[in-house]
Coordinates of C-alpha atoms and ligand atoms in Angstrom, one line a residue:
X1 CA -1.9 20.4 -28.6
X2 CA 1.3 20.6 -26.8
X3 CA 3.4 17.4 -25.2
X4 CA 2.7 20.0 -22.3
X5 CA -1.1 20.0 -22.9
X6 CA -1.4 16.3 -23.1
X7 CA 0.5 15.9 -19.6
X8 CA -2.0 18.1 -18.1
X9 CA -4.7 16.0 -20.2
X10 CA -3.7 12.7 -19.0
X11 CA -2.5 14.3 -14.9
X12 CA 1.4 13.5 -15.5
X13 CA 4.1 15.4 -14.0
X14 CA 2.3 16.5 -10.9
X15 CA 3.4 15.7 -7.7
X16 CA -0.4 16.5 -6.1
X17 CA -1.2 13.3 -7.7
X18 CA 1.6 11.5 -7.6
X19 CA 2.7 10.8 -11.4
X20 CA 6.0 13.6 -10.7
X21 CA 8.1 11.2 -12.3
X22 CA 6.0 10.8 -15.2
X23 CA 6.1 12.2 -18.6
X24 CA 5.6 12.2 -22.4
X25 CA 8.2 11.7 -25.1
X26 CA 7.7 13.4 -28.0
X27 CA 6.1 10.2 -30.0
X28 CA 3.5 10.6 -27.6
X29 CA 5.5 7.4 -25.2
X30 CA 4.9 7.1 -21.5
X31 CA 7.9 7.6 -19.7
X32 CA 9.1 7.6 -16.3
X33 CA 12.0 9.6 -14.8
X34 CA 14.4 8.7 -11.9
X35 CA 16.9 11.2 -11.7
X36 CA 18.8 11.8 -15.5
X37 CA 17.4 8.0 -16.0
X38 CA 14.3 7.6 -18.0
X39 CA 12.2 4.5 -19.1
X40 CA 10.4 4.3 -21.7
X41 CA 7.3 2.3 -21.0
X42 CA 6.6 1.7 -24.5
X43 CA 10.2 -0.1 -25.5
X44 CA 9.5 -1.8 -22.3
X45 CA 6.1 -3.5 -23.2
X46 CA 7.2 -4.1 -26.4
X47 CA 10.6 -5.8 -25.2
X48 CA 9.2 -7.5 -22.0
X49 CA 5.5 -8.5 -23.5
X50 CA 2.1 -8.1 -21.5
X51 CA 0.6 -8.2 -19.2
X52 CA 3.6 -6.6 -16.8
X53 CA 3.9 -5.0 -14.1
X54 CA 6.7 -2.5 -13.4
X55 CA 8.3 -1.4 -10.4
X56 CA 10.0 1.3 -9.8
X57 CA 12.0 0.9 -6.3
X58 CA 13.4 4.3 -6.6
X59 CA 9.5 5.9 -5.5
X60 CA 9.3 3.4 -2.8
X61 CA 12.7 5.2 -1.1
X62 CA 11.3 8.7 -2.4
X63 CA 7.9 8.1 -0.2
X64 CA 9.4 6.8 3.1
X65 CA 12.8 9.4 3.3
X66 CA 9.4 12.0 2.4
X67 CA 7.5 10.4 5.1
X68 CA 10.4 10.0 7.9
X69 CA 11.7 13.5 7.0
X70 CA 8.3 14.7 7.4
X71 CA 7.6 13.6 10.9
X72 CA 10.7 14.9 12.1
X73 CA 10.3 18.4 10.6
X74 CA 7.3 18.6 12.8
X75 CA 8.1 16.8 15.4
X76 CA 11.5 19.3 15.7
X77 CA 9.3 22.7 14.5
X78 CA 6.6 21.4 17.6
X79 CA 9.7 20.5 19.8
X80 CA 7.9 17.4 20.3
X81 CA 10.1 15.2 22.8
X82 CA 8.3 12.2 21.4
X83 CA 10.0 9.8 18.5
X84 CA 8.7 8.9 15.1
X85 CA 9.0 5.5 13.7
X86 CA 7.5 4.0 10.2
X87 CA 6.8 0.6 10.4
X88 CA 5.6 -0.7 7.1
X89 CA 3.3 -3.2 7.1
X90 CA 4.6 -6.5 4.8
X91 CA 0.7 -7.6 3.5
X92 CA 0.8 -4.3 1.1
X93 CA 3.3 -6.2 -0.5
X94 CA 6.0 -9.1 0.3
X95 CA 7.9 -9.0 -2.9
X96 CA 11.4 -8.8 -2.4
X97 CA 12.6 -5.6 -4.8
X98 CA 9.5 -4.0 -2.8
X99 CA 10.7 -4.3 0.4
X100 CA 14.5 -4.1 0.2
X101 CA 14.3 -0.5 -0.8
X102 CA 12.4 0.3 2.4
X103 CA 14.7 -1.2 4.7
X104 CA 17.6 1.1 3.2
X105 CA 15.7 4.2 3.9
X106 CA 14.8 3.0 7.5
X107 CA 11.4 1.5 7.5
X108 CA 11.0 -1.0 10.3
X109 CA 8.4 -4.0 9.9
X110 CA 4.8 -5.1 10.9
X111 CA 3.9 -8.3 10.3
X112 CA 0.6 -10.2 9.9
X113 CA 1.6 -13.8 10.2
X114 CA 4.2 -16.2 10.8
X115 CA 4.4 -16.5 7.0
X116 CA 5.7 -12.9 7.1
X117 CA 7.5 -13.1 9.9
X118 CA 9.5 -15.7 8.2
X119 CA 10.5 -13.4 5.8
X120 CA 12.2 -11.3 8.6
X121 CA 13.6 -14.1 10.1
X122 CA 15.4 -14.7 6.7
X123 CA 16.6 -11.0 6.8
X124 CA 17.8 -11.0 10.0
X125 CA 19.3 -14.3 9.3
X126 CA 21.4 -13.2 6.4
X127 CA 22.7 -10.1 8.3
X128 CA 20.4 -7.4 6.0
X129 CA 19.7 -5.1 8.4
X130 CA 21.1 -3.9 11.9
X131 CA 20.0 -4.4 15.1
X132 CA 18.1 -1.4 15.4
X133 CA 15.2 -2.4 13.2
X134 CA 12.1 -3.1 15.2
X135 CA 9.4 -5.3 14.4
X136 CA 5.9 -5.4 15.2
X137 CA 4.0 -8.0 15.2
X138 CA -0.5 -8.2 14.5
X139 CA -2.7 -10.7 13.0
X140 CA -3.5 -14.2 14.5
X141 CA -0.8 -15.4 16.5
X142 CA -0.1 -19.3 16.1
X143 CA 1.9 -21.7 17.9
X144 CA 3.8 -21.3 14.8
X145 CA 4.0 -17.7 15.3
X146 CA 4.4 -17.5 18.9
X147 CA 7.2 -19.5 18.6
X148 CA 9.1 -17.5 15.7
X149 CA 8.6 -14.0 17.5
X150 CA 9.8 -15.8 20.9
X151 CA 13.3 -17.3 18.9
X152 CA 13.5 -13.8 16.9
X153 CA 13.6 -11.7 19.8
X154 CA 15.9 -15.0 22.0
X155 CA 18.2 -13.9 18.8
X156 CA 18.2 -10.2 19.7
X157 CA 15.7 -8.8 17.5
X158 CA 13.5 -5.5 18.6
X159 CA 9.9 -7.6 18.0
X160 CA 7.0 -6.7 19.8
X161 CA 3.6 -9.0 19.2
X162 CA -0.1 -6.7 19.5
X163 CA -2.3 -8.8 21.4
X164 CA -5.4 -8.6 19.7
X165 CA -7.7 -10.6 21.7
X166 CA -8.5 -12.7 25.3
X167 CA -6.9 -15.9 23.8
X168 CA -3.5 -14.0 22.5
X169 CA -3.8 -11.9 25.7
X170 CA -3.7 -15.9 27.5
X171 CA -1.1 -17.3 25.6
X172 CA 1.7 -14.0 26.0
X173 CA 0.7 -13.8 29.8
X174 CA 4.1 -15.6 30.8
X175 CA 5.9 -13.9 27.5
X176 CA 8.9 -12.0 29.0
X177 CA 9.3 -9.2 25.9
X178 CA 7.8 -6.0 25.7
X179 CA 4.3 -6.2 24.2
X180 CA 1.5 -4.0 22.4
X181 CA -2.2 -4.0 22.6
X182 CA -4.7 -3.2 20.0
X183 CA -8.0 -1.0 20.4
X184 CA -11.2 -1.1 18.8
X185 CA -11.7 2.5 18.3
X186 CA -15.5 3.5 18.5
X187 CA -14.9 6.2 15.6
X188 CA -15.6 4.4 12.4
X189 CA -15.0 5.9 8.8
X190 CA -16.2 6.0 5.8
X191 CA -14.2 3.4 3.3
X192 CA -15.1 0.5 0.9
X193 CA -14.6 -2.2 4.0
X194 CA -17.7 -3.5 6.3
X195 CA -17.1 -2.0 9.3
X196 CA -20.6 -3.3 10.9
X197 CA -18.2 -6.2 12.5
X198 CA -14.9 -5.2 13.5
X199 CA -13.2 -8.7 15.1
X200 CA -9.7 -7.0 15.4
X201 CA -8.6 -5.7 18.7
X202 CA -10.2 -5.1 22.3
X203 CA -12.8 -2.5 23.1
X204 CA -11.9 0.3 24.9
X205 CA -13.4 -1.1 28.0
X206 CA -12.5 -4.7 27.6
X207 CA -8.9 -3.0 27.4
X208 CA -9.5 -1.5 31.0
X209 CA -10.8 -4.2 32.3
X210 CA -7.4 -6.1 32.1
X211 CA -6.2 -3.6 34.3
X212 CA -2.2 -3.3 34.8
X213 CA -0.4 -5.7 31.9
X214 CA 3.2 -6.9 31.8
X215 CA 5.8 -5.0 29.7
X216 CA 3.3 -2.9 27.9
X217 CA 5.0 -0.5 25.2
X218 CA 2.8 0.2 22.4
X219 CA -0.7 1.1 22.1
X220 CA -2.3 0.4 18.7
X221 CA -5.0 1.1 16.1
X222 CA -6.2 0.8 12.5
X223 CA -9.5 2.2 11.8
X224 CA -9.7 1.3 8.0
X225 CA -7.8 1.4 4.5
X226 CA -8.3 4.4 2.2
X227 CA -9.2 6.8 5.0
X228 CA -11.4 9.3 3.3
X229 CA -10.7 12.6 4.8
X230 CA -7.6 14.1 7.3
X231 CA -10.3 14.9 10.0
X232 CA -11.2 11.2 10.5
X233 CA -7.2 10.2 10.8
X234 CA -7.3 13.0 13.8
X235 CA -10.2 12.1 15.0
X236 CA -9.4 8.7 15.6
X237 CA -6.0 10.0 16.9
X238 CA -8.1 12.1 19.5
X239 CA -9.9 8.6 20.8
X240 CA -6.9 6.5 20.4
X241 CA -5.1 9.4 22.7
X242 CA -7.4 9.5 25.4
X243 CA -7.3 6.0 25.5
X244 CA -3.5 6.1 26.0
X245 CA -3.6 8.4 28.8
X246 CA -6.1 6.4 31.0
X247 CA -4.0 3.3 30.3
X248 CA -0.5 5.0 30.6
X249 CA -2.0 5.5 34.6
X250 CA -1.8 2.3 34.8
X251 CA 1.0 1.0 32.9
X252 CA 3.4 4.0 33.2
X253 CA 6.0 1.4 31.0
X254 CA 3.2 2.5 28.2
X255 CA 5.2 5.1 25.9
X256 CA 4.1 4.5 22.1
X257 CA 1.0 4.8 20.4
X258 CA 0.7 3.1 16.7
X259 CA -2.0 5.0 14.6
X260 CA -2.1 2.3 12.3
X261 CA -2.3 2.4 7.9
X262 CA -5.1 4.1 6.1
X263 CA -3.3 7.0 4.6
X264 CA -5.0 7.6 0.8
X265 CA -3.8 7.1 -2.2
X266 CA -4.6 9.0 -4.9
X267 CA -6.0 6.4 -7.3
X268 CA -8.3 8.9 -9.0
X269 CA -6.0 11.6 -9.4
X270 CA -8.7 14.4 -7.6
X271 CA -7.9 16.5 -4.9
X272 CA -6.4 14.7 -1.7
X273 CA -4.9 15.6 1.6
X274 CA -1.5 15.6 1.4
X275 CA 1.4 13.8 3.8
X276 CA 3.1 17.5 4.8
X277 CA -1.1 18.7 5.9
X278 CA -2.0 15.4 7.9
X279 CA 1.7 14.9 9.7
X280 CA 1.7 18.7 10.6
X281 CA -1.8 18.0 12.5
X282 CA -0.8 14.6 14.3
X283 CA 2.1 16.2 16.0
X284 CA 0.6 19.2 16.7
X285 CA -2.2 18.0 18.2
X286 CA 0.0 16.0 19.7
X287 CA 2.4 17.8 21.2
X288 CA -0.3 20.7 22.6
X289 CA -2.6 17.8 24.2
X290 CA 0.1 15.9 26.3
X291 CA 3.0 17.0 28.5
X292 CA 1.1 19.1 30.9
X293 CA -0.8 16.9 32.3
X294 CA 1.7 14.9 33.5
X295 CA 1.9 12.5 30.1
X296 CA 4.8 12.4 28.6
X297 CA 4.6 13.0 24.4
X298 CA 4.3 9.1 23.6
X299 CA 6.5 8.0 20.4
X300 CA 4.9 8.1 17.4
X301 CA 4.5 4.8 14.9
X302 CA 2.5 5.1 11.3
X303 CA 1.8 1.8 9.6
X304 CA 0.9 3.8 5.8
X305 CA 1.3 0.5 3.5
X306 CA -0.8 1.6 0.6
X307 CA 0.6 5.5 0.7
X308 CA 4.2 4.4 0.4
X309 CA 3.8 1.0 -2.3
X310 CA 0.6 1.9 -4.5
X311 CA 2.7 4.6 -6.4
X312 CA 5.7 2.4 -6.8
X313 CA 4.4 0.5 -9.6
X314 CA 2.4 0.4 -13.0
X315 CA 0.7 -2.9 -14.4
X316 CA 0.7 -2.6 -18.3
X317 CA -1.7 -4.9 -20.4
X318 CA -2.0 -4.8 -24.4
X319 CA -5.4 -4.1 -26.1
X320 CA -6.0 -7.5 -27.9
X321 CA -9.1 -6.6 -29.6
X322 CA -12.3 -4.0 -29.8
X323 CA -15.3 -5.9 -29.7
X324 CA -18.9 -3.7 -30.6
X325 CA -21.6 -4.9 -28.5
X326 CA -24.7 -3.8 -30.0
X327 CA -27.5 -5.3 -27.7
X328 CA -28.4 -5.1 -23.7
X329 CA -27.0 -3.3 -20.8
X330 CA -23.3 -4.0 -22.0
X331 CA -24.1 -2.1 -25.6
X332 CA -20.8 -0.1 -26.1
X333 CA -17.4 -0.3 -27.4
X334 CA -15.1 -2.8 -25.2
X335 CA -11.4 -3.2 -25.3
X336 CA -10.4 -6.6 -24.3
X337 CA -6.7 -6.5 -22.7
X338 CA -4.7 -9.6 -22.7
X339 CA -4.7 -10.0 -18.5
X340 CA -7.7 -10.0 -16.1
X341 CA -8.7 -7.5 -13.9
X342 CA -10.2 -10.3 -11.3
X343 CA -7.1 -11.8 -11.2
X344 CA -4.4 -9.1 -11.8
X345 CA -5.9 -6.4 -9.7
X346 CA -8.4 -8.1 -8.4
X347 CA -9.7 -4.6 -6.2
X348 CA -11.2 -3.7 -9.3
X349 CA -13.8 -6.2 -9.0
X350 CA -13.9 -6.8 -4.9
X351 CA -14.0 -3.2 -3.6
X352 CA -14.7 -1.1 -6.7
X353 CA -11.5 0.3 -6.8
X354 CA -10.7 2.4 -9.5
X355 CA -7.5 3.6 -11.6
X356 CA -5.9 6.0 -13.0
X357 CA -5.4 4.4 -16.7
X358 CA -3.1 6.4 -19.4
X359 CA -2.5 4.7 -22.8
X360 CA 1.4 3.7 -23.0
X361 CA 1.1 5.1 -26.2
X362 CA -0.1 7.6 -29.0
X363 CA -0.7 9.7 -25.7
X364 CA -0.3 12.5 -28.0
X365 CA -3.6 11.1 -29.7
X366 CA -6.6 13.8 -30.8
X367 CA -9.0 10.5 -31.5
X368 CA -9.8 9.3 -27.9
X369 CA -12.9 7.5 -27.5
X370 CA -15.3 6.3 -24.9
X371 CA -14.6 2.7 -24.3
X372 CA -14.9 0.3 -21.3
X373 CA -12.3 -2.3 -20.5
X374 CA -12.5 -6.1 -20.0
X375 CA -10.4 -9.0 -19.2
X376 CA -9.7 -11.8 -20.9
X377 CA -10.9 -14.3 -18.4
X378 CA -14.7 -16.5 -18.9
X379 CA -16.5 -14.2 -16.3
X380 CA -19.3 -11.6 -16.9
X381 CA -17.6 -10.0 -14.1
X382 CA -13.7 -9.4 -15.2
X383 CA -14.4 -5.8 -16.2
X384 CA -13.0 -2.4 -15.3
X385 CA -14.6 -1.2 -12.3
X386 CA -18.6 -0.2 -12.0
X387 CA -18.8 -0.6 -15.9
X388 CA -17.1 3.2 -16.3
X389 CA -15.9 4.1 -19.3
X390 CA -12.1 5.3 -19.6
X391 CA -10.9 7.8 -22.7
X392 CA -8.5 5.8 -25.1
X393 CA -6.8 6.2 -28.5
X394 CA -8.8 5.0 -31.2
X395 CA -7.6 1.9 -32.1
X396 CA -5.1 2.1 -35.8
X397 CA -4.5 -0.6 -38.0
X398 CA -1.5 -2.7 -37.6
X399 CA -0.5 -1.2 -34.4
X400 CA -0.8 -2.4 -31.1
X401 CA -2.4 -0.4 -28.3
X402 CA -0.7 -0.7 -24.5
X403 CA -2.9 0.5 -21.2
X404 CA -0.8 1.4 -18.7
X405 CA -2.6 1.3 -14.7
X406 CA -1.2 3.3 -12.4
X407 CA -0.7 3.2 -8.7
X408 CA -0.8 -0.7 -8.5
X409 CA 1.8 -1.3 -6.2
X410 CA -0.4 -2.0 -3.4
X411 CA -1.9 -5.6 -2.4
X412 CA -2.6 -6.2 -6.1
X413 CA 0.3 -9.1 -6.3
X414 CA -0.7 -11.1 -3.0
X415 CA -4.4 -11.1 -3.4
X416 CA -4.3 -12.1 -7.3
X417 CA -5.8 -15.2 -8.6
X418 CA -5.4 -17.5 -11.7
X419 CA -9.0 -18.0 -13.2
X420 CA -9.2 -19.4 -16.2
X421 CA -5.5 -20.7 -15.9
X422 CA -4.0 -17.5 -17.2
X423 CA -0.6 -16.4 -16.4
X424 CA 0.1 -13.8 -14.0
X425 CA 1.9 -10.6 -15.2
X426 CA 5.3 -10.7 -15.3
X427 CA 7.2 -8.3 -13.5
X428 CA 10.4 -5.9 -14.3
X429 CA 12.3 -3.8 -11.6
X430 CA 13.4 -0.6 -12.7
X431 CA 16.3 1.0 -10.8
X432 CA 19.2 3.2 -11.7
X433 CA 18.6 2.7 -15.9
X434 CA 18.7 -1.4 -15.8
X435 CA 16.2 -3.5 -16.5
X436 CA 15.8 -6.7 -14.1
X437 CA 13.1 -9.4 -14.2
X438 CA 11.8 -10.1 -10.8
X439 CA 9.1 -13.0 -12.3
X440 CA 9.0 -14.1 -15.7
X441 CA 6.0 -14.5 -17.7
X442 CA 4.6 -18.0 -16.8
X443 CA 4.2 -20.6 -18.9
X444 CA 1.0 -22.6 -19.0
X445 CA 3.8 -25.5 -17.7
X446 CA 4.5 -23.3 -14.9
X447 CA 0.7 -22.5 -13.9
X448 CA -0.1 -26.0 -14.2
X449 CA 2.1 -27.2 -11.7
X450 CA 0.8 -24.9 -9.2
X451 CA -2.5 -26.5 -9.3
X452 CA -0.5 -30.4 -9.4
X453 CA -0.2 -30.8 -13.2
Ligands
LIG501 C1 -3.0 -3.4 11.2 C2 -2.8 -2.8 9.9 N1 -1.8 -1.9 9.7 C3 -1.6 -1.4 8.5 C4 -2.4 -1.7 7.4 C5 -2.1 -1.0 6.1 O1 -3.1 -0.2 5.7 P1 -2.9 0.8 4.4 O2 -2.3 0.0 3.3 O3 -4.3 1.2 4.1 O4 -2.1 1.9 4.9 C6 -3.4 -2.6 7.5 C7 -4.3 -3.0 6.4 O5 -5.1 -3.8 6.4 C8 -3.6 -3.2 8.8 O6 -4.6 -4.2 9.0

């Protein structure tokens, strides 16, 4: 078979699923390509040591400029007179290498607590971006919060808090900024989440019921994470509109509505709607549902965390061992890797997520076999997803075996855990050919004194 024949194998190189930029050396290597640069993720397991995540900040800018230029293809081909504004939200992921790259290709901010909005503060602080940037603020809003979003916007900063409830709604009644309210949409869809209980946001007529509000600018939404199909982003987009409308009678300051994240990502590498499909449909519909009736085309913000930071990095782990269970349920061939999947992507075991997982190495391999994954934590539990098996080299004598995840970039870092004591991945930034270490492998010095040792 040909290096050609294996990418297909393994769904590299295709931009459908998002693995473009990677490919196969001829030794059968992972690589990945930015520009004339390429990384051999091989060298770079072997060099750095597992478990290690990589990130690539150069797929972070490639997703937003795709995503701004996008929405203003449309919004220009629909002559929408509307305007389009990302706002990323910082829970996908805080780490710095992450979100410096997003600034630089115009992403603004949404925050989900004064934690985060600290980060800003430090930004704006140390003069990394200009005054243009706009911040939006959701999630539970403290005295601790209040307080930072009133001093950030006393310091000039664009920052608008979502009142999310009667107690917010209380507490920014005297607030003199502009401000944002969110919805509870009534159109529900399909993800891994429970959606029996939504606590975020007002109903729609709870939000009618507070009749004519004080500096209201942006209307907003999130119906759910991994939105299944395009029709349900529109759908809710047809709700969240009408709701606009009634409320812009009211509060005719009203001129932005904020569909929220839940954009896909293609974990699974199958066929997905794609960013150029579900942007085409937003402005259209749009653009040929307001205007004549008096509405004026309200601006346009997207919150897609997961869309833009999921592709943007790869966690690698080595194969320690095979281990032959011949008894029970769990009767197959396991490959134990030497990190956890409850702790270093811990959506494997809370929401079933799955990945797309490519060996690092001897990708050109004809002796795959039928194997299932575990971690190298105590628990029954720390195994790859739903107890599926993946296709992996067979393993050869006196050479090691690397597993690369892909599509990891996404909430992965903040929501990890240390059971068992074991160290976190470490984790290597990959821009323009160098090599930097953003978080060293820890030392069991270094996890101790996290827990006061
Ligand atoms: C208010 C809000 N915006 C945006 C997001 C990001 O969603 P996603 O990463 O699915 O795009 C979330 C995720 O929980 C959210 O709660």
């Amino acid at each position: 078979m040909s290096t050609q024949n294996f990418k297909e194998f393994w769904k590299l190189g295709k931009a459908e699923f998002d693995t473009q930029f990677f490919d196969i050396s001829k030794d059968g290597e992972l690589l990945v390509k930015e520009g004339n640069y390429q990384y051999n993720l091989h060298e770079l397991a072997k060099k750095y040591e597992t478990s290690l995540e990589m990130a690539f900040p150069f797929i972070i800018e490639h997703r937003v400029e795709t995503l701004i230029n996008t929405f203003n293809f449309y919004i220009k081909k629909y002559k929408y007179r509307g305007k389009f504004y990302f706002h990323y939200p910082m829970k996908v992921n805080q780490n710095r290498e992450f979100i410096l790259p997003l600034i630089t290709e115009g992403a603004n901010l949404e925050t989900a607590s004064a934690n985060e909005l600290w980060i800003v503060k430090r930004l704006w602080e140390q003069h990394k971006f200009n005054s243009r940037i706009k911040v939006i603020c959701n999630g539970p809003k403290t005295d601790e919060y209040l307080s930072l979003i009133k001093e950030l916007r006393g310091q000039g900063l664009d920052i608008v808090p979502i009142i999310e409830n009667h107690h917010e709604y209380e507490s920014l009644k005297n607030y003199k900024g502009e401000v944002g309210i969110r919805v509870d949409l009534n159109f529900r869809t399909k993800s891994h989440w429970d959606h029996s209980v939504d606590r975020f946001g007002f109903t729609p007529d709870e939000l009618f019921d507070l009749g004519k509000m004080r500096n209201l600018k942006i209307l907003h939404y999130h119906v759910g994470s991994h939105i299944p199909h395009a029709n349900d982003i529109i759908k809710a987009l047809k709700e969240g509109l009408s709701i606009y409308k009634k409320l812009k009678k009211i509060n005719p300051q009203l001129d932005t509505i904020d569909i929220g994240g839940g954009f896909n990502v293609n974990f699974e590498k199958k066929k997905m709607y794609s960013v150029q499909g579900v942007v085409q449909r937003i402005v259209s519909y749009l653009a040929k549902h307001t205007g004549d009736d008096g509405i004026a085309p309200p601006h346009i913000i997207c919150e897609w965390g997961s869309h833009i930071m999921a592709p943007s990095q790869v966690t690698i782990f080595k194969v320690l061992y095979e281990k032959n269970i011949n008894k029970g349920a769990a009767a197959r061939k396991w490959y134990v890797i030497d990190g956890s999947f409850m702790n270093d992507l811990i959506d494997t075991w809370a929401i079933k997520q799955k990945w797309h997982v490519v060996p690092v190495n001897n990708l050109n391999s004809k002796k795959l076999e039928r194997v299932w994954l575990c971690g190298s934590s105590c628990d029954s539990d720390d195994k790859y997803t739903g107890g599926s098996y993946v296709r992996l080299p067979k393993l050869e004598e006196g050479e090691s075996q690397y597993v690369a995840f892909i599509d990891t970039g996404a909430y992965q870092d903040a929501l990890g855990s240390q059971h068992c004591l074991l160290s976190a991945p470490a984790n290597i930034v990959c821009q323009d050919g160098d090599i930097k270490i953003a978080r060293a492998h820890e030392t069991a010095e270094d996890v101790g004194k996290k827990f006061g040792w």
